[in-house]
CSV table of C-alpha atoms in Angstrom, one decimal:
chain,number,residue,atom,x,y,z
S,1,MET,CA,167.3,316.8,99.7
S,2,ILE,CA,170.1,316.7,102.3
S,3,ASP,CA,172.0,313.7,103.5
S,4,VAL,CA,174.7,314.4,106.2
S,5,THR,CA,176.7,311.4,107.3
S,6,HIS,CA,179.3,311.3,110.1
S,7,LEU,CA,180.2,314.9,109.5
S,8,SER,CA,183.0,316.5,111.7
S,9,LYS,CA,184.8,319.8,111.5
S,10,SER,CA,187.7,320.9,113.6
S,11,TYR,CA,189.4,324.3,113.8
S,12,GLY,CA,192.8,323.3,115.2
S,13,SER,CA,192.1,321.9,118.7
S,14,VAL,CA,188.5,323.1,118.7
S,15,GLN,CA,185.9,320.6,117.3
S,16,ALA,CA,182.9,322.5,116.0
S,17,LEU,CA,181.0,319.4,114.7
S,18,ARG,CA,181.3,315.9,116.0
S,19,ASP,CA,180.1,312.9,113.9
S,20,VAL,CA,176.8,314.6,112.9
S,21,SER,CA,174.3,312.6,110.7
S,22,PHE,CA,170.8,313.6,109.6
S,23,HIS,CA,168.5,313.4,106.6
S,24,VAL,CA,166.1,316.0,105.2
S,25,GLU,CA,163.3,315.2,102.7
S,26,ALA,CA,162.3,317.6,100.0
S,27,GLY,CA,159.6,320.1,101.1
S,28,GLU,CA,160.4,320.0,104.8
S,29,ILE,CA,161.0,323.1,107.0
S,30,ILE,CA,163.8,322.2,109.4
S,31,GLY,CA,165.0,324.2,112.3
S,32,LEU,CA,168.6,323.8,113.3
S,33,LEU,CA,168.5,324.9,116.9
S,34,GLY,CA,171.2,325.5,119.4
S,35,PRO,CA,173.0,328.1,121.6
S,36,ASN,CA,175.7,330.3,120.3
S,37,GLY,CA,178.8,328.2,119.6
S,38,ALA,CA,176.8,325.0,119.1
S,39,GLY,CA,178.1,324.5,115.5
S,40,LYS,CA,175.1,325.8,113.5
S,41,THR,CA,176.9,328.3,111.3
S,42,THR,CA,179.7,325.8,110.6
S,43,MET,CA,177.1,323.3,109.5
S,44,MET,CA,175.5,325.9,107.2
S,45,LYS,CA,178.8,326.8,105.6
S,46,ILE,CA,179.7,323.2,104.9
S,47,LEU,CA,176.3,322.6,103.2
S,48,THR,CA,176.8,325.6,101.0
S,49,GLY,CA,180.4,324.6,100.0
S,50,TYR,CA,182.0,327.5,101.8
S,51,LEU,CA,183.9,325.2,104.3
S,52,GLN,CA,185.2,321.7,103.9
S,53,PRO,CA,184.5,319.2,106.6
S,54,THR,CA,187.4,317.4,108.4
S,55,SER,CA,185.6,314.1,107.8
S,56,GLY,CA,182.2,312.8,106.7
S,57,THR,CA,180.0,313.6,103.8
S,58,ALA,CA,177.3,316.2,102.9
S,59,ILE,CA,175.0,315.4,100.0
S,60,VAL,CA,172.6,318.0,98.6
S,61,ASP,CA,170.1,317.0,96.0
S,62,GLY,CA,172.1,313.8,95.3
S,63,LEU,CA,175.4,315.7,94.8
S,64,ASP,CA,178.4,315.6,97.1
S,65,VAL,CA,179.2,319.2,98.3
S,66,LEU,CA,182.9,318.4,98.5
S,67,THR,CA,183.3,317.2,94.9
S,68,HIS,CA,180.5,319.2,93.2
S,69,PRO,CA,180.4,322.5,95.0
S,70,LEU,CA,179.4,324.7,92.1
S,71,GLU,CA,176.5,322.3,91.0
S,72,VAL,CA,175.3,322.3,94.6
S,73,GLN,CA,175.5,326.1,94.9
S,74,LYS,CA,173.3,326.4,91.8
S,75,ARG,CA,170.6,324.5,93.7
S,76,ILE,CA,170.9,326.5,96.9
S,77,GLY,CA,169.6,329.9,98.0
S,78,TYR,CA,171.7,331.1,101.0
S,79,LEU,CA,171.1,333.9,103.4
S,80,PRO,CA,174.1,334.1,105.8
S,81,GLU,CA,173.8,335.8,109.2
S,82,ASN,CA,175.2,338.9,107.7
S,83,ALA,CA,173.5,339.4,104.3
S,84,PRO,CA,176.0,340.0,101.4
S,85,LEU,CA,174.6,343.5,100.5
S,86,TYR,CA,176.2,346.5,98.8
S,87,PRO,CA,174.9,349.6,100.6
S,88,GLU,CA,175.7,352.0,97.7
S,89,LEU,CA,173.6,350.0,95.2
S,90,SER,CA,169.9,350.4,94.7
S,91,VAL,CA,167.7,347.4,95.4
S,92,GLN,CA,167.0,346.9,91.7
S,93,ALA,CA,170.7,347.2,90.7
S,94,TYR,CA,171.8,344.8,93.4
S,95,LEU,CA,169.2,342.1,92.4
S,96,LYS,CA,170.1,342.6,88.7
S,97,MET,CA,173.8,342.0,89.6
S,98,ILE,CA,172.9,338.9,91.5
S,99,ALA,CA,170.8,337.6,88.5
S,100,ASP,CA,173.9,338.1,86.3
S,101,LEU,CA,176.1,336.3,88.8
S,102,ARG,CA,173.6,333.5,89.0
S,103,GLN,CA,173.9,333.3,85.2
S,104,ILE,CA,170.1,333.6,84.8
S,105,PRO,CA,169.4,334.1,81.1
S,106,GLU,CA,168.5,337.6,80.1
S,107,ALA,CA,165.2,336.5,78.7
S,108,GLU,CA,164.3,334.9,82.1
S,109,GLN,CA,165.6,337.7,84.3
S,110,PRO,CA,162.5,340.0,84.3
S,111,ALA,CA,160.2,337.2,85.5
S,112,CYS,CA,162.7,336.0,88.1
S,113,LEU,CA,163.3,339.5,89.4
S,114,SER,CA,159.6,340.3,89.5
S,115,GLU,CA,158.8,337.1,91.5
S,116,ALA,CA,161.5,337.7,94.0
S,117,ILE,CA,160.6,341.4,94.5
S,118,TYR,CA,156.9,340.8,95.0
S,119,ALA,CA,157.5,337.8,97.2
S,120,THR,CA,159.5,340.0,99.6
S,121,ASN,CA,157.3,343.1,99.2
S,122,LEU,CA,160.2,345.2,97.9
S,123,GLU,CA,158.3,346.8,94.9
S,124,ASP,CA,158.1,350.2,96.6
S,125,HIS,CA,161.8,350.4,97.4
S,126,LEU,CA,163.5,349.4,94.1
S,127,THR,CA,165.3,352.7,93.5
S,128,ARG,CA,166.4,353.3,97.1
S,129,PRO,CA,170.0,352.6,98.0
S,130,ILE,CA,170.3,349.5,100.2
S,131,GLY,CA,172.2,351.5,102.8
S,132,GLN,CA,169.2,353.7,103.4
S,133,LEU,CA,166.8,350.8,104.1
S,134,SER,CA,165.8,349.7,107.6
S,135,LYS,CA,167.2,346.4,109.0
S,136,GLY,CA,164.0,344.6,108.2
S,137,TYR,CA,164.0,345.7,104.5
S,138,ARG,CA,167.7,344.9,104.1
S,139,GLN,CA,166.9,341.4,105.4
S,140,ARG,CA,164.1,341.3,102.7
S,141,VAL,CA,166.7,342.1,100.1
S,142,GLY,CA,168.9,339.3,101.4
S,143,LEU,CA,166.0,336.9,101.1
S,144,ALA,CA,165.2,338.2,97.6
S,145,GLN,CA,168.7,337.4,96.4
S,146,ALA,CA,168.5,334.0,97.9
S,147,ILE,CA,165.3,333.0,96.1
S,148,LEU,CA,166.0,334.8,92.8
S,149,HIS,CA,167.0,331.6,90.9
S,150,HIS,CA,164.2,329.4,92.3
S,151,PRO,CA,166.5,327.2,94.5
S,152,LYS,CA,165.5,323.7,95.5
S,153,LEU,CA,167.0,324.3,99.0
S,154,LEU,CA,166.8,327.6,100.9
S,155,ILE,CA,169.4,327.9,103.7
S,156,LEU,CA,168.8,330.7,106.2
S,157,ASP,CA,171.3,331.5,109.0
S,158,GLU,CA,169.6,333.5,111.8
S,159,PRO,CA,167.2,335.2,109.4
S,160,THR,CA,165.5,337.4,112.0
S,161,ILE,CA,168.5,338.5,114.1
S,162,GLY,CA,168.4,342.2,114.9
S,163,LEU,CA,164.8,342.7,113.8
S,164,ASP,CA,162.1,344.3,115.8
S,165,PRO,CA,159.0,342.2,116.8
S,166,THR,CA,156.9,343.4,113.8
S,167,GLN,CA,159.7,342.7,111.3
S,168,ILE,CA,160.2,339.3,112.9
S,169,VAL,CA,156.6,338.3,112.3
S,170,GLU,CA,156.8,339.6,108.7
S,171,VAL,CA,159.9,337.6,107.9
S,172,ARG,CA,158.3,334.4,109.5
S,173,HIS,CA,155.3,334.8,107.2
S,174,LEU,CA,157.6,335.3,104.3
S,175,ILE,CA,159.6,332.1,105.1
S,176,ARG,CA,156.4,330.1,105.3
S,177,ARG,CA,155.4,331.4,101.8
S,178,LEU,CA,158.8,330.6,100.4
S,179,ALA,CA,158.6,327.1,101.8
S,180,ARG,CA,155.8,326.3,99.3
S,181,ASP,CA,158.4,326.0,96.6
S,182,SER,CA,161.6,325.2,98.4
S,183,THR,CA,163.0,323.0,101.2
S,184,VAL,CA,164.0,325.3,104.0
S,185,PHE,CA,166.9,324.7,106.4
S,186,LEU,CA,166.8,327.4,109.1
S,187,SER,CA,169.4,328.0,111.7
S,188,THR,CA,168.6,329.9,114.9
S,189,HIS,CA,169.1,330.0,118.7
S,190,ILE,CA,165.6,331.5,119.2
S,191,LEU,CA,163.1,328.8,120.4
S,192,SER,CA,160.0,330.8,119.3
S,193,GLU,CA,161.5,331.0,115.8
S,194,VAL,CA,161.4,327.3,115.4
S,195,GLU,CA,158.0,326.9,116.9
S,196,ALA,CA,156.5,329.6,114.6
S,197,VAL,CA,158.1,328.4,111.3
S,198,CYS,CA,159.4,324.9,111.4
S,199,ASP,CA,157.9,321.4,111.1
S,200,ARG,CA,160.9,319.6,112.5
S,201,VAL,CA,163.8,320.5,114.8
S,202,ILE,CA,167.4,319.3,115.0
S,203,ILE,CA,169.0,320.4,118.3
S,204,LEU,CA,172.7,320.8,118.2
S,205,LEU,CA,174.8,321.1,121.4
S,206,ASN,CA,178.6,321.3,121.5
S,207,GLY,CA,178.7,320.1,117.9
S,208,GLU,CA,176.6,317.0,118.4
S,209,ILE,CA,172.9,316.3,117.7
S,210,ARG,CA,171.0,315.9,120.9
S,211,ALA,CA,167.5,315.7,119.3
S,212,ASP,CA,166.0,315.2,115.9
S,213,ALA,CA,162.2,315.0,115.7
S,214,ARG,CA,159.0,316.7,114.5
S,215,LEU,CA,157.9,319.4,116.9
S,216,THR,CA,154.6,317.5,117.7
S,217,ASP,CA,156.6,314.4,118.6
S,218,LEU,CA,159.2,316.2,120.6
S,219,GLU,CA,156.7,318.0,122.7
S,220,THR,CA,154.6,315.0,123.4
S,221,SER,CA,155.5,313.3,126.7
S,222,PRO,CA,154.5,309.9,128.0
S,223,ASP,CA,154.5,311.3,131.6
S,224,ILE,CA,151.2,311.6,133.3
S,225,ILE,CA,149.8,314.5,135.4
S,226,LEU,CA,147.4,313.6,138.1
S,227,VAL,CA,145.6,316.3,140.1
S,228,MET,CA,143.4,315.6,143.1
S,229,GLU,CA,141.0,317.7,145.2
S,230,GLU,CA,142.8,316.6,148.4
S,231,ASP,CA,145.8,314.5,149.3
S,232,ARG,CA,145.3,310.9,150.3
S,233,PRO,CA,147.8,308.8,152.3
S,234,GLY,CA,149.6,306.2,150.3
S,235,THR,CA,149.0,307.8,146.9
S,236,THR,CA,152.7,308.1,145.9
S,237,ALA,CA,153.5,304.5,147.0
S,238,ALA,CA,150.4,303.2,145.0
S,239,LEU,CA,151.5,305.0,141.9
S,240,ARG,CA,155.1,303.9,142.2
S,241,ALA,CA,153.9,300.3,142.4
S,242,LEU,CA,152.4,300.4,138.9
S,243,ARG,CA,154.4,298.6,136.1
S,244,GLY,CA,156.2,301.1,133.9
S,245,VAL,CA,156.4,303.9,136.5
S,246,ARG,CA,159.9,305.3,136.9
S,247,ARG,CA,159.3,307.8,139.6
S,248,VAL,CA,156.6,310.0,141.1
S,249,GLU,CA,157.0,313.7,141.8
S,250,VAL,CA,154.5,315.6,144.1
S,251,THR,CA,153.9,319.3,144.0
S,252,SER,CA,151.3,321.7,145.4
S,253,SER,CA,149.2,323.8,143.0
S,254,PRO,CA,146.1,326.1,143.4
S,255,ASP,CA,144.1,323.2,141.9
S,256,GLY,CA,145.2,320.7,144.5
S,257,PRO,CA,148.0,318.1,145.1
S,258,THR,CA,149.6,317.4,141.7
S,259,TYR,CA,151.4,314.2,140.9
S,260,ARG,CA,153.8,313.9,137.9
S,261,VAL,CA,154.2,310.2,137.1
S,262,ARG,CA,157.4,309.6,135.1
S,263,VAL,CA,157.0,306.7,132.7
S,264,SER,CA,159.9,304.5,131.9
S,265,ASP,CA,158.9,302.7,128.7
S,266,GLY,CA,156.7,305.2,126.8
S,267,GLN,CA,153.4,303.3,127.3
S,268,ASP,CA,150.2,305.2,128.0
S,269,LEU,CA,149.5,304.6,131.7
S,270,ARG,CA,146.3,306.7,131.9
S,271,PRO,CA,143.9,303.7,131.9
S,272,ALA,CA,145.9,302.0,134.7
S,273,ILE,CA,146.1,305.1,136.8
S,274,TYR,CA,142.4,305.8,136.3
S,275,ALA,CA,141.5,302.3,137.4
S,276,LEU,CA,143.8,302.7,140.4
S,277,ALA,CA,142.1,306.0,141.3
S,278,ARG,CA,138.7,304.5,141.0
S,279,ASP,CA,139.6,301.5,143.1
S,280,GLN,CA,141.2,303.7,145.8
S,281,GLY,CA,138.4,306.2,145.8
S,282,TRP,CA,140.7,309.1,145.1
S,283,PRO,CA,139.0,312.5,144.6
S,284,LEU,CA,140.3,312.8,141.0
S,285,LYS,CA,140.2,316.2,139.5
S,286,GLU,CA,142.4,315.9,136.4
S,287,LEU,CA,144.2,313.1,134.6
S,288,ARG,CA,146.2,313.8,131.5
S,289,ARG,CA,149.4,313.3,129.6
S,290,ASP,CA,152.0,316.0,130.2
S,291,VAL,CA,152.7,318.3,127.3
S,292,ARG,CA,156.1,319.8,127.1
S,293,THR,CA,157.1,323.0,125.4
S,294,LEU,CA,160.1,323.2,123.1
S,295,GLU,CA,161.7,325.4,125.8
S,296,THR,CA,161.3,322.6,128.4
S,297,VAL,CA,162.8,320.1,126.0
S,298,PHE,CA,165.7,322.4,125.1
S,299,ASN,CA,166.5,323.2,128.8
S,300,GLU,CA,166.4,319.5,129.7
S,301,LEU,CA,169.0,318.8,127.0
S,302,VAL,CA,171.2,321.8,128.0
S,303,THR,CA,171.1,320.7,131.6
S,304,ALA,CA,172.0,317.1,130.7
S,305,GLU,CA,174.8,318.4,128.5
S,306,GLY,CA,176.2,320.5,131.4
S,307,GLY,CA,176.2,317.5,133.6
S,308,LYS,CA,178.4,315.6,131.2
S,309,ARG,CA,181.2,318.2,131.4
C-alpha cells in the first residue's frame, strides 16, 4: 500500500526528513511514533500530496504521489492534526459538502453518508452546528469525512490530541473498527496510543527511522533476568564467562539479588544459564527473558540519539 524510498525533505537549512525508507502492506495498522519535531507531520503531508519531497519517492497503491497526486488522494482518507471543519455548518451539511467534493455519485451518497455517520456514532448530532460540538465529537466528524469515500488508506495525524480519557478510548475503538476495511497509518507522539491501536511501529527521530518492527518483536529482548534467593560469590564472573554474554548488571530487589544478562548475538541463553546455576548450586528463584515495554525501547533510542549530538 505504501512504498517510501530514500525520502528527504528540507525547509531551507532545516532537514525534516533524512533518507527515509519503509514499506506498508495492505491491511496493516502502522504507528508513526516520535517526539514533536521528529518529522511525522512532514511525512504525512508528503504521502497525501500536500508537500513535495526534496528527494526520494513515495508510492501509494502503486501510484507515485509526486506525478499522480489527484489519483492518490482519491484513495486516501486524511485526518490532519487540525481537522478541516466549518463550525457554522451542521454535521449533515458538512458531510454532504465533502461527498460532493469527493465526487461521490448522487445515487451512492445516501449509503456512503449513512455508513460514515453510523461508524462514527454521529446519528444523534446531524443537525447540530459543528461549532457547538465537543472536541471529541468534532474529531468524530473529522474521521467521518476521512472515511466517507471508502479509502484504501486512512492517514491520521495525532487523532486523539486534546481529547479527554473517555474520548481517547472511544476514538481508539473507532480506529480499530475502521481498520477492518482500510490500511491505517497513524502518527502520534503518545506511546500508549501505538500500544493500544497499532500492530507495527516506525520510530522517527530527528527525521530518521530508528526502529521499524512489529510491537511484539520490538518489545521482545534476548537479555536474561536471573533472580536468586541470596547472593553467591563469583556469580557475576561465571555469567560473564558464558559465550554470547556481553555484560552482566546486578541490582537489588525485594525478591533477592537480580542479574540482568545482556546478550550480544540474540541467542537464547536460558538453557546455558540454567545448567550453570544447577552446576554451581545457586539458589535460583527466577529465570526468564526480559520483556521490554515500548516506553523502554523509545527511551533507549532517544538516549542514544542524544548521545550522537
